[in-house]
Coordinates of C-alpha atoms in Angstrom, one line a residue:
M1 CA 45.8 144.2 87.6
S2 CA 45.6 143.3 83.6
S3 CA 47.4 145.5 81.0
A4 CA 46.9 145.6 77.3
T5 CA 49.9 145.5 75.2
S6 CA 50.2 145.7 71.1
D7 CA 52.8 145.3 68.5
G8 CA 50.1 146.9 66.1
T9 CA 49.0 143.7 65.1
N10 CA 48.6 141.2 67.8
P11 CA 47.5 142.7 71.2
R12 CA 48.5 141.0 74.4
Y13 CA 47.1 140.7 77.8
E14 CA 48.5 140.2 81.3
G15 CA 46.9 138.0 83.8
K16 CA 47.0 135.5 86.9
I17 CA 46.8 131.8 86.1
V18 CA 43.8 129.9 87.7
V19 CA 44.5 125.8 88.1
H20 CA 41.2 123.6 88.3
H21 CA 42.1 120.4 89.7
D22 CA 40.6 118.3 86.7
G23 CA 43.4 119.7 84.6
Y24 CA 42.5 122.5 82.7
G25 CA 43.1 126.4 83.5
F26 CA 42.2 129.8 82.8
V27 CA 43.8 133.2 82.7
D28 CA 42.1 135.8 85.3
F29 CA 42.1 139.2 84.1
T30 CA 41.4 141.6 87.2
G31 CA 41.9 144.8 86.1
P32 CA 40.8 146.8 82.9
G33 CA 41.8 146.4 79.7
A34 CA 40.9 142.7 78.5
P35 CA 37.9 142.4 76.8
V36 CA 37.0 139.5 79.1
S37 CA 37.0 138.5 82.7
S38 CA 38.8 135.3 82.0
A39 CA 40.5 133.0 78.9
F40 CA 40.4 129.2 79.0
I41 CA 43.7 127.3 78.7
A42 CA 43.8 123.8 77.4
P43 CA 46.0 121.1 79.6
P44 CA 49.3 121.3 77.4
D45 CA 49.7 124.7 77.7
L46 CA 49.0 124.7 81.1
N47 CA 51.7 122.1 82.0
P48 CA 54.6 124.2 82.6
L49 CA 52.7 126.8 84.7
V50 CA 51.2 126.7 88.4
S51 CA 48.5 128.8 90.3
G52 CA 49.1 132.4 90.6
D53 CA 51.9 133.0 87.7
R54 CA 51.5 136.0 86.0
V55 CA 51.4 136.0 82.3
T56 CA 50.6 137.5 78.6
V57 CA 48.3 136.0 76.5
A58 CA 47.2 136.5 73.1
L59 CA 43.3 135.5 72.9
E60 CA 41.6 133.5 70.5
P61 CA 37.7 133.5 70.2
S62 CA 36.2 130.2 70.8
G63 CA 32.5 131.1 71.1
K64 CA 30.2 133.6 72.1
D65 CA 32.0 135.8 74.8
R66 CA 34.6 133.1 75.1
F67 CA 38.3 132.9 74.7
Q68 CA 41.2 130.6 74.4
A69 CA 44.6 131.9 75.8
R70 CA 47.3 131.4 73.0
D71 CA 51.0 132.1 73.2
I72 CA 51.4 132.0 76.9
A73 CA 54.6 133.8 77.9
L74 CA 55.4 133.7 81.9
V75 CA 56.1 137.3 83.4
E76 CA 56.8 136.3 86.9
R77 CA 56.1 133.4 89.5
F78 CA 54.0 133.9 92.3
R79 CA 55.5 130.7 94.2
R80 CA 58.9 129.9 95.4
E81 CA 58.0 126.5 96.2
L82 CA 55.9 123.5 95.5
F83 CA 54.5 120.7 97.8
G84 CA 53.7 117.1 96.9
R85 CA 54.8 113.3 97.1
V86 CA 57.7 112.0 95.3
V87 CA 56.8 109.1 92.5
R88 CA 59.0 107.6 90.3
R89 CA 58.9 106.7 86.6
R90 CA 61.4 104.8 84.6
K91 CA 63.9 105.5 87.5
R92 CA 63.3 109.2 87.5
A93 CA 62.0 111.0 90.5
F94 CA 59.3 113.5 89.8
L95 CA 57.1 115.7 92.2
E96 CA 53.3 114.9 92.5
V97 CA 52.0 118.4 92.8
D98 CA 48.6 119.2 94.5
R99 CA 46.1 119.6 91.5
H100 CA 44.9 122.9 92.7
V101 CA 48.3 124.2 92.0
A102 CA 49.6 122.4 89.0
N103 CA 48.2 119.9 86.4
T104 CA 51.3 117.8 85.8
D105 CA 53.9 116.0 87.5
W106 CA 57.2 118.4 87.8
P107 CA 60.8 116.7 87.3
L108 CA 62.5 116.8 90.6
D109 CA 66.0 117.3 91.1
G110 CA 68.2 116.1 94.3
A111 CA 65.8 113.4 95.3
D112 CA 67.9 110.0 94.8
D113 CA 67.9 109.1 98.4
V114 CA 64.2 109.9 99.3
A115 CA 62.0 107.4 99.4
T116 CA 59.2 107.2 96.8
G117 CA 55.9 108.4 98.7
A118 CA 57.4 111.1 100.8
W119 CA 56.0 114.5 100.9
V120 CA 58.4 117.1 100.4
I121 CA 59.0 120.4 99.6
G122 CA 60.8 121.8 96.6
R123 CA 62.3 124.9 95.3
M124 CA 61.2 125.7 91.9
A125 CA 63.4 127.0 88.9
A126 CA 62.8 130.7 87.7
D127 CA 61.7 130.0 84.5
A128 CA 61.5 126.0 84.0
P129 CA 58.7 123.6 85.0
R130 CA 61.7 121.8 87.5
V131 CA 61.8 121.9 91.2
T132 CA 64.9 121.0 93.3
L133 CA 64.5 119.2 96.7
A134 CA 64.4 121.3 99.4
R135 CA 63.2 119.3 102.6
E136 CA 61.0 116.4 103.2
V137 CA 57.9 117.0 105.3
P138 CA 57.2 114.7 108.3
E139 CA 53.8 113.2 108.7
P140 CA 52.7 115.3 111.1
E141 CA 52.8 118.4 109.1
V142 CA 51.7 117.0 105.7
S143 CA 48.4 118.6 106.3
L144 CA 49.6 122.1 107.0
A145 CA 52.3 122.2 104.6
R146 CA 50.0 121.4 102.0
I147 CA 47.6 124.1 102.7
I148 CA 50.8 126.8 102.7
A149 CA 51.7 125.5 99.7
R150 CA 48.6 125.7 97.7
Y151 CA 48.0 129.4 98.6
G152 CA 51.3 130.2 98.2
L153 CA 51.8 131.3 101.9
R154 CA 55.1 133.1 102.6
T155 CA 57.2 130.8 105.3
E156 CA 60.4 133.1 105.2
Y157 CA 61.0 136.7 106.4
P158 CA 64.1 138.6 105.1
K159 CA 67.2 139.1 107.5
V160 CA 67.1 142.3 109.7
R161 CA 68.8 144.1 112.1
S162 CA 67.4 144.4 115.8
P163 CA 64.8 146.8 116.4
R164 CA 65.8 150.1 116.8
K165 CA 65.4 152.0 119.9
L166 CA 62.2 153.7 121.1
N167 CA 62.3 157.6 120.1
R168 CA 60.0 159.5 122.5
K169 CA 60.6 162.9 120.8
D170 CA 57.2 164.3 119.8
R171 CA 55.3 161.9 121.6
R172 CA 52.5 162.2 123.7
D173 CA 53.5 160.6 127.5
L174 CA 50.5 158.2 128.6
R175 CA 52.4 156.2 130.7
D176 CA 50.9 157.7 134.0
I177 CA 47.4 156.6 133.1
A178 CA 46.1 153.6 133.9
T179 CA 46.0 151.3 130.7
V180 CA 45.2 147.6 129.7
T181 CA 45.3 145.3 127.2
I182 CA 42.2 142.7 126.5
D183 CA 43.2 139.5 124.5
G184 CA 42.8 135.9 124.1
P185 CA 44.9 134.1 126.7
T186 CA 47.5 132.6 124.3
S187 CA 47.7 135.8 122.2
R188 CA 51.3 137.1 121.5
D189 CA 50.7 140.0 119.0
L190 CA 49.2 142.5 121.5
D191 CA 48.6 145.6 119.2
D192 CA 45.7 147.4 120.7
A193 CA 45.5 148.9 124.7
L194 CA 42.3 150.9 126.4
S195 CA 42.4 153.3 129.0
A196 CA 38.8 155.2 130.2
L197 CA 39.1 158.7 132.2
P198 CA 36.4 159.7 134.6
P199 CA 33.6 161.1 133.4
D200 CA 33.6 164.8 132.9
A201 CA 31.2 167.5 134.1
D202 CA 28.3 166.7 131.3
G203 CA 29.2 162.8 131.5
A204 CA 31.2 162.3 128.7
I205 CA 33.7 159.4 129.3
R206 CA 37.4 159.7 127.1
V207 CA 38.5 156.6 125.9
L208 CA 42.2 156.1 124.5
V209 CA 42.5 153.6 122.1
S210 CA 46.2 153.1 121.6
I211 CA 47.6 151.1 118.7
A212 CA 50.9 149.8 118.4
D213 CA 52.7 151.9 116.5
V214 CA 54.4 149.6 113.9
D215 CA 55.8 152.5 111.5
A216 CA 58.3 153.4 114.4
L217 CA 60.1 150.3 114.1
V218 CA 59.2 149.1 110.5
P219 CA 60.2 151.9 108.1
E220 CA 58.0 152.5 104.9
G221 CA 60.1 150.6 102.1
S222 CA 62.4 149.0 104.1
P223 CA 63.0 145.1 103.4
L224 CA 60.5 144.1 106.3
D225 CA 57.9 146.6 105.0
L226 CA 58.4 145.1 101.6
E227 CA 57.6 141.6 103.3
A228 CA 54.9 142.7 105.3
R229 CA 53.1 144.2 102.1
A230 CA 53.7 141.1 100.3
R231 CA 51.9 139.1 102.9
G232 CA 49.1 141.5 103.5
T233 CA 47.7 140.0 106.6
T234 CA 48.6 137.7 109.6
V235 CA 47.4 133.9 108.5
Y236 CA 45.9 132.1 111.4
L237 CA 46.0 128.4 110.6
A238 CA 44.5 126.5 113.3
G239 CA 47.3 125.4 115.7
H240 CA 49.9 127.2 113.2
T241 CA 50.1 131.3 113.2
M242 CA 51.9 132.6 110.3
P243 CA 52.3 136.5 111.4
M244 CA 52.9 139.6 108.9
L245 CA 55.7 140.6 110.9
P246 CA 58.4 138.4 112.2
P247 CA 58.0 137.1 116.0
R248 CA 60.8 139.3 117.0
Y249 CA 58.8 142.4 116.1
S250 CA 55.2 141.2 116.3
E251 CA 55.4 139.6 119.7
D252 CA 58.3 141.4 121.2
A253 CA 59.4 144.9 119.9
L254 CA 56.0 146.2 118.9
S255 CA 53.4 143.9 121.1
L256 CA 52.0 146.2 123.7
L257 CA 53.4 143.9 126.7
P258 CA 52.7 145.0 130.3
G259 CA 55.0 146.9 132.0
V260 CA 57.3 148.1 129.0
D261 CA 57.0 151.3 127.1
R262 CA 55.8 151.0 123.7
P263 CA 55.5 153.4 120.6
A264 CA 51.7 154.1 119.8
L265 CA 49.3 155.8 117.9
T266 CA 46.4 157.0 120.2
A267 CA 42.7 157.8 119.0
E268 CA 41.3 159.5 122.2
L269 CA 37.5 159.6 121.7
R270 CA 35.1 161.7 123.6
I271 CA 31.7 159.7 124.2
D272 CA 28.8 161.4 125.7
P273 CA 26.1 159.4 127.6
E274 CA 24.0 158.9 124.4
G275 CA 27.1 157.1 123.0
T276 CA 28.0 159.7 120.4
V277 CA 31.3 160.5 119.5
R278 CA 31.7 164.0 119.8
A279 CA 35.3 164.5 119.2
V280 CA 38.5 162.3 118.4
D281 CA 41.9 163.5 118.7
L282 CA 45.2 161.3 117.1
Y283 CA 48.6 161.4 118.2
A284 CA 51.6 159.8 118.5
S285 CA 52.3 158.5 122.3
V286 CA 54.4 156.4 124.3
I287 CA 52.3 154.1 126.6
C288 CA 52.9 151.2 129.0
A289 CA 50.3 148.9 129.8
N290 CA 49.6 148.4 133.6
R291 CA 48.0 145.0 133.1
R292 CA 47.6 142.4 130.5
L293 CA 44.0 140.7 130.8
D294 CA 42.1 137.7 128.8
Y295 CA 38.5 137.9 127.6
E296 CA 37.7 135.1 130.1
S297 CA 38.6 137.0 133.0
V298 CA 37.4 140.3 132.0
S299 CA 33.8 138.2 131.1
R300 CA 34.0 137.4 134.5
W301 CA 34.5 141.1 136.1
L302 CA 31.8 142.2 133.8
E303 CA 29.4 139.7 135.0
S304 CA 30.3 139.7 138.5
A305 CA 30.6 143.8 138.8
D306 CA 33.9 143.9 140.4
D307 CA 37.2 141.9 141.4
E308 CA 38.8 142.9 144.6
A309 CA 42.2 141.1 143.1
L310 CA 42.3 143.9 140.3
P311 CA 44.1 147.1 141.9
P312 CA 41.8 150.3 142.1
D313 CA 43.1 152.4 139.0
V314 CA 42.3 149.3 136.6
R315 CA 39.0 148.8 138.3
S316 CA 38.3 152.2 137.8
C317 CA 39.6 151.6 133.9
L318 CA 37.3 148.6 133.1
R319 CA 34.2 150.5 134.6
G320 CA 34.9 153.4 132.5
L321 CA 35.0 151.1 129.4
R322 CA 32.0 149.1 130.5
A323 CA 30.2 152.1 130.7
V324 CA 31.2 152.9 127.4
S325 CA 30.6 150.1 125.4
A326 CA 27.0 150.0 126.8
R327 CA 26.7 153.5 125.3
L328 CA 27.8 152.3 122.0
E329 CA 25.6 149.3 121.6
M330 CA 22.7 151.5 122.3
A331 CA 24.0 153.9 119.8
R332 CA 24.5 151.2 117.3
A333 CA 21.2 149.7 117.9
T334 CA 19.6 152.7 116.5
R335 CA 21.2 152.7 113.2
G336 CA 20.7 148.9 112.9
G337 CA 23.5 146.4 110.9
V338 CA 24.2 142.8 112.0
R339 CA 26.7 140.5 113.8
L340 CA 27.4 137.2 112.1
L341 CA 30.2 135.8 114.3
N342 CA 28.6 135.0 117.5
E343 CA 30.0 131.6 117.1
E344 CA 33.2 130.2 115.8
T345 CA 34.6 126.5 115.6
A346 CA 37.4 126.0 118.0
I347 CA 39.6 122.8 117.1
A348 CA 42.3 121.8 119.8
L349 CA 45.2 120.2 118.7
D350 CA 48.0 117.8 120.5
H351 CA 51.1 120.0 120.6
E352 CA 53.2 117.0 119.9
T353 CA 51.1 115.1 116.9
Q354 CA 49.3 118.0 115.7
E355 CA 46.2 115.5 115.6
P356 CA 42.9 117.5 116.5
T357 CA 41.5 116.5 119.9
D358 CA 38.4 118.3 120.0
V359 CA 36.0 120.3 117.9
A360 CA 33.5 122.6 120.0
M361 CA 31.6 126.2 119.1
R362 CA 33.4 128.8 120.8
T363 CA 31.1 131.5 121.9
Q364 CA 32.2 135.2 122.1
G365 CA 31.7 136.6 125.8
P366 CA 30.8 140.1 127.0
A367 CA 34.6 140.9 127.3
N368 CA 34.9 140.3 123.6
L369 CA 31.7 142.5 122.7
L370 CA 33.3 145.1 124.8
V371 CA 36.4 145.0 122.9
E372 CA 34.5 144.8 119.4
R373 CA 32.7 147.6 120.3
L374 CA 35.4 150.0 121.0
M375 CA 37.7 149.0 117.9
V376 CA 34.8 149.6 115.7
A377 CA 34.3 153.0 117.4
A378 CA 37.9 154.2 116.8
N379 CA 37.8 152.8 113.2
E380 CA 34.9 154.7 112.3
A381 CA 36.1 157.9 114.1
V382 CA 39.3 157.8 112.5
A383 CA 37.6 157.4 109.2
R384 CA 35.5 160.8 109.7
W385 CA 39.1 162.4 110.8
M386 CA 40.6 161.5 107.7
R387 CA 37.8 162.2 105.3
E388 CA 37.0 165.6 106.9
R389 CA 40.8 166.5 106.2
G390 CA 40.8 164.8 102.7
L391 CA 43.3 162.3 103.3
P392 CA 43.9 159.5 101.3
A393 CA 42.7 156.1 102.9
L394 CA 42.1 152.5 102.5
Y395 CA 38.5 152.3 103.3
R396 CA 36.5 149.0 104.4
V397 CA 33.4 149.0 102.2
H398 CA 30.5 146.7 102.3
E399 CA 28.0 147.0 99.7
P400 CA 23.8 146.3 100.1
P401 CA 22.3 143.1 99.0
S402 CA 20.3 143.8 95.3
P403 CA 17.0 143.7 95.3
D404 CA 17.2 140.0 93.9
R405 CA 19.2 138.7 97.0
V406 CA 16.8 140.1 99.4
A407 CA 13.7 138.6 97.7
T408 CA 16.0 135.3 97.9
L409 CA 16.2 136.2 101.6
A410 CA 12.5 136.8 102.1
T411 CA 11.5 133.6 100.5
A412 CA 14.0 131.3 102.3
A413 CA 13.1 133.1 105.7
R414 CA 9.2 132.3 104.8
E415 CA 10.3 128.7 104.6
L416 CA 11.5 128.6 108.4
G417 CA 8.7 130.8 109.6
F418 CA 9.9 134.2 109.6
E419 CA 9.0 137.2 107.9
V420 CA 11.6 139.8 106.6
G421 CA 8.7 142.0 105.1
T422 CA 11.1 145.0 104.0
G423 CA 10.4 145.0 100.0
P424 CA 13.1 145.2 97.3
E425 CA 15.5 147.1 99.4
L426 CA 16.9 145.9 102.8
T427 CA 18.1 148.7 105.3
P428 CA 20.7 148.4 108.4
L429 CA 17.5 148.6 110.5
G430 CA 15.6 146.2 108.6
L431 CA 18.7 143.8 108.8
A432 CA 18.6 144.4 112.5
A433 CA 15.4 143.6 113.0
L434 CA 15.4 140.4 111.3
E435 CA 18.7 139.4 113.0
R436 CA 16.6 140.3 116.5
Q437 CA 13.9 137.7 115.0
F438 CA 16.2 134.7 115.1
T439 CA 18.8 135.2 117.4
G440 CA 18.8 132.3 120.4
T441 CA 16.2 130.4 118.4
P442 CA 17.2 127.1 116.5
Y443 CA 17.3 128.6 113.1
E444 CA 20.4 131.1 113.9
P445 CA 22.9 128.8 112.1
V446 CA 20.9 128.7 109.4
F447 CA 20.2 132.6 109.0
Q448 CA 24.1 133.2 109.5
Q449 CA 24.5 131.1 106.4
L450 CA 21.9 132.9 104.6
L451 CA 23.2 136.3 105.5
R452 CA 27.0 135.7 104.8
R453 CA 26.0 134.5 101.2
L454 CA 23.5 137.5 100.8
L455 CA 25.9 140.3 102.3
G456 CA 29.1 139.0 101.1
P457 CA 32.8 140.0 102.2
A458 CA 33.7 143.4 102.8
R459 CA 36.6 144.9 101.0
Y460 CA 39.0 147.6 100.8
A461 CA 38.8 150.7 98.2
T462 CA 40.1 153.9 98.0
E463 CA 36.2 155.5 98.0
P464 CA 34.1 155.1 101.0
T465 CA 30.9 154.0 99.8
G466 CA 29.9 152.8 103.3
H467 CA 29.9 149.6 105.4
F468 CA 26.3 148.1 104.8
G469 CA 27.0 145.6 107.8
L470 CA 27.9 147.7 110.4
A471 CA 25.6 150.5 109.4
A472 CA 28.5 152.9 109.1
P473 CA 28.6 155.7 106.7
L474 CA 32.4 155.5 107.0
Y475 CA 34.9 153.0 108.2
L476 CA 38.3 152.0 107.5
H477 CA 40.4 149.4 109.5
F478 CA 43.3 151.1 111.9
T479 CA 43.5 149.2 115.1
S480 CA 45.5 146.0 113.9
P481 CA 48.8 147.4 112.2
I482 CA 50.8 144.3 113.6
R483 CA 48.3 141.9 111.7
R484 CA 47.1 143.9 108.6
Y485 CA 49.2 146.0 106.5
A486 CA 45.8 148.3 105.5
D487 CA 45.8 149.3 109.2
L488 CA 49.7 150.0 108.6
V489 CA 48.8 152.5 105.6
V490 CA 46.2 154.3 107.2
H491 CA 48.6 155.1 110.0
R492 CA 51.5 156.2 107.9
V493 CA 48.8 158.6 106.4
I494 CA 47.8 160.0 109.6
K495 CA 51.6 160.4 110.8
G496 CA 52.3 162.4 107.7
Y497 CA 49.7 164.7 108.3
L498 CA 50.5 165.2 112.1
R499 CA 54.1 165.8 110.6
G500 CA 52.8 168.4 108.6
E501 CA 52.2 167.1 105.4
R502 CA 49.7 168.6 103.0
G503 CA 48.4 168.2 99.8
R504 CA 48.3 164.6 98.9
P505 CA 45.4 163.8 96.7
V506 CA 42.7 161.7 97.6
S507 CA 42.5 159.2 94.7
E508 CA 46.3 158.2 94.6
P509 CA 46.8 155.7 91.9
A510 CA 49.3 153.6 94.1
M511 CA 46.7 153.5 96.7
S512 CA 44.2 152.1 94.3
E513 CA 46.6 149.5 93.2
L514 CA 47.7 148.5 96.7
A515 CA 43.6 148.2 97.6
D516 CA 43.5 145.6 95.0
A517 CA 46.5 143.8 96.1
V518 CA 45.7 143.9 99.9
N519 CA 42.1 142.6 98.9
Q520 CA 43.4 139.6 97.0
R521 CA 45.9 138.5 99.8
A522 CA 43.1 138.7 102.6
L523 CA 41.2 136.5 100.6
R524 CA 43.7 134.0 100.1
A525 CA 44.3 133.9 103.7
R526 CA 40.8 133.7 104.3
K527 CA 40.6 130.6 102.2
A528 CA 43.8 129.2 103.4
E529 CA 42.1 129.6 106.8
T530 CA 38.9 127.7 105.7
D531 CA 40.4 124.9 104.4
R532 CA 42.7 124.3 107.1
E533 CA 39.7 124.1 109.4
R534 CA 37.8 121.4 107.1
V535 CA 40.7 119.3 106.8
L536 CA 41.3 119.2 110.6
A537 CA 37.6 118.6 111.1
A538 CA 37.7 116.1 109.0
R539 CA 40.4 114.4 110.1
W540 CA 38.8 114.4 113.6
F541 CA 35.7 112.9 112.2
A542 CA 37.6 110.3 110.6
A543 CA 37.9 108.7 114.0
R544 CA 33.9 108.7 114.3
I545 CA 32.7 107.2 111.2
G546 CA 29.5 105.3 112.1
E547 CA 28.7 107.1 114.9
T548 CA 25.1 109.0 115.0
W549 CA 24.8 112.9 115.2
E550 CA 22.0 115.3 115.1
G551 CA 22.1 118.4 112.5
R552 CA 20.1 121.1 110.8
V553 CA 20.0 121.9 107.3
I554 CA 21.9 125.1 106.6
A555 CA 22.0 124.9 102.6
V556 CA 20.5 123.1 99.9
K557 CA 22.8 122.2 97.1
P558 CA 22.0 120.4 93.4
F559 CA 23.7 117.4 95.0
G560 CA 22.2 117.1 98.5
L561 CA 22.2 118.9 101.8
V562 CA 24.7 120.7 104.0
L563 CA 24.2 120.1 107.7
Q564 CA 25.5 121.8 110.2
L565 CA 26.6 119.3 113.4
D566 CA 25.1 119.9 116.5
G567 CA 27.9 121.7 118.7
T568 CA 30.6 121.7 116.6
G569 CA 29.9 124.5 113.7
V570 CA 30.9 121.7 110.7
A571 CA 29.2 121.2 108.1
G572 CA 28.7 118.0 106.1
T573 CA 26.9 116.7 103.0
V574 CA 23.8 114.2 102.8
P575 CA 23.9 113.1 99.1
L576 CA 21.1 113.0 97.2
E577 CA 21.1 109.1 96.7
A578 CA 21.1 108.8 100.4
L579 CA 18.0 110.9 101.7
A580 CA 15.0 108.6 100.6
E581 CA 13.8 105.6 98.4
G582 CA 12.2 108.0 96.0
A583 CA 14.3 110.7 93.6
V584 CA 14.5 114.2 94.7
R585 CA 15.6 117.5 92.9
V586 CA 15.8 120.9 94.1
N587 CA 12.7 123.2 94.3
A588 CA 12.2 126.6 92.1
T589 CA 13.4 128.5 95.1
R590 CA 16.3 126.4 95.7
D591 CA 15.6 126.1 99.7
A592 CA 14.4 122.8 99.9
L593 CA 14.7 119.0 98.2
V594 CA 11.6 117.7 97.4
G595 CA 10.2 114.5 95.9
I596 CA 9.8 113.9 92.3
D597 CA 7.5 111.3 92.4
D598 CA 6.0 111.5 96.1
P599 CA 5.5 115.2 97.1
E600 CA 5.4 114.2 101.2
I601 CA 9.2 113.7 100.5
R602 CA 10.7 117.3 101.4
Y603 CA 13.9 118.0 103.1
G604 CA 14.3 122.3 103.6
L605 CA 16.4 124.5 105.4
G606 CA 16.4 124.2 109.1
H607 CA 15.1 120.7 108.8
R608 CA 16.9 118.5 111.6
L609 CA 17.9 115.2 110.8
T610 CA 19.6 112.5 112.4
V611 CA 22.7 111.2 110.6
E612 CA 25.6 108.8 110.7
I613 CA 29.1 109.7 109.5
A614 CA 29.4 107.5 106.4
D615 CA 33.0 108.8 105.1
V616 CA 35.5 111.8 105.2
D617 CA 38.0 113.0 102.5
E618 CA 40.9 114.5 104.7
L619 CA 42.6 115.9 101.4
L620 CA 39.4 117.9 100.3
G621 CA 38.2 118.3 104.2
R622 CA 34.9 116.5 103.3
I623 CA 32.5 115.0 105.7
D624 CA 29.8 113.1 103.8
L625 CA 26.7 112.0 105.8
R626 CA 23.8 109.5 105.5
P627 CA 20.8 108.5 107.3
P628 CA 21.4 106.1 110.0
A629 CA 20.6 102.5 109.2
P630 CA 17.5 101.0 110.2
P631 CA 17.8 98.6 112.8
K632 CA 18.3 94.7 112.0
R633 CA 15.4 92.7 113.2
G634 CA 16.5 89.3 114.6
R635 CA 15.0 86.3 112.8
R636 CA 12.6 84.3 114.5
R637 CA 13.6 80.6 114.6
R638 CA 11.1 78.2 113.3
R639 CA 9.7 75.9 115.6
P640 CA 10.3 72.3 114.3
R641 CA 6.8 70.7 113.4
G642 CA 5.9 67.3 115.2
R643 CA 5.8 64.2 113.4

């Protein structure tokens, strides 16, 4: 949050450093008080700073509504470490830093015995542009280390005592109720468990969504809590997970492992035959999961209707969960909304070399959808429960698209042969109807990209303005406190209320600041995850240069076409100069490239192309494509003429 201070003559503003890879930078002012959102920093003034640093600056006008930062003073370093390659000038060692992080090389101490060109991590000085060698980075870890350093992800935890023993006092004992966890086969941080009781006389089913009670072992304000807050979320980098809480907590003491007593916060939902949540009860509990199940095995069970290998109480629980999931899906269908993540890219890595061995699309199965519906229902129910009691919360909000964006979507859809037909406003039901049109068609990847750009990401806020994508008037995150700090905040407010705490104002300034901080950390994690995926995909395709692939245009840019390669979910770029013999340009509606001199040349959204892998840039995670070269015709031998 930016804050303005003044000595009476020269006002100063606080902001965050953003480094552009071309060598200049900006000060970003994210809060109130500054006259502009950002100010330019010339390269010489940027030299002692790195991306994320907190600074105060004076502003100097440099044009209409434009300012340049002057008299820059460092307030706080965002980073502890820098990553880069060792270079030498006049026998002195320097760290060649990622240009997304710093615009110049920094003096490197303690590197006399390190080879030039080696990749290393250095510890930053608190107030000087110098680093001290911390360790060398082996070649297989270079790609990962670069991503971690670029986004300033935290790699160390504070030293803490062993987790304290479970206190069962004032907890409802649910250990006699059949309870299951359903996660991926490699998941270790199991933070949600499910139970379903038999239907009552009017057909309503009670579902118990029990969530790991992180607050029971991680008190607010403790060193471990402060570290979790600084991280904000678990970061899932392909082949490497960076937990919000250390593994001894996230994978052991708090994880809802089978056959082990665990503290939980349970949301008990009563769901009628039409899928309406008629009642919700929240309470602290102690549970003991009967069985750990994975998505694949539960999907098989759902499709085969039964499995005698499971104990009767577990089968009964799954039957109840299946019934409730179907009810919730029908109820949600009447409200509208959209699902965008039916498929995602999965990258397999060699355990020893960390080299990518496969890139493929991973489709969510019936079990994934079952768990998602139940978690969404619990999050909605808890949001209503908290709002009815006037409790502060970090709500998850998602604004509807503006009329301009709706018009852009309608134009693009028409280009693909679909009709949106909603007028200037898009409602959740209208959005769902559009999704029904393209789901299962070859144009589904194109529409998914269009809708992601149209709708934008959700965010945390203290005021519940609704979640458009889910068609939910009230929504928050309650179900993953091991992985998300926002959920832990919600848990603590609920537990305080259950203990009898009353009178907390809804708009606490601290809660608003926390929402901003969590949003920034979630965005940073999302960018790191995306970059990691792009880098590994580029590395995998580096061994396939010259291969021919099929793909479909998912975006049109001034520099060319963005093509999603079939079966991978990975996108590459076909530059303008590779497309046709004639010159092309982006059309007025920005949904096609058209010939400047030849109107017959046209490449639009959804267009299928056969391409070759032309080149890759692993550092940038970029894949360059080109139409395949025409086959060479063999020369016909000329017969010698007779004399």
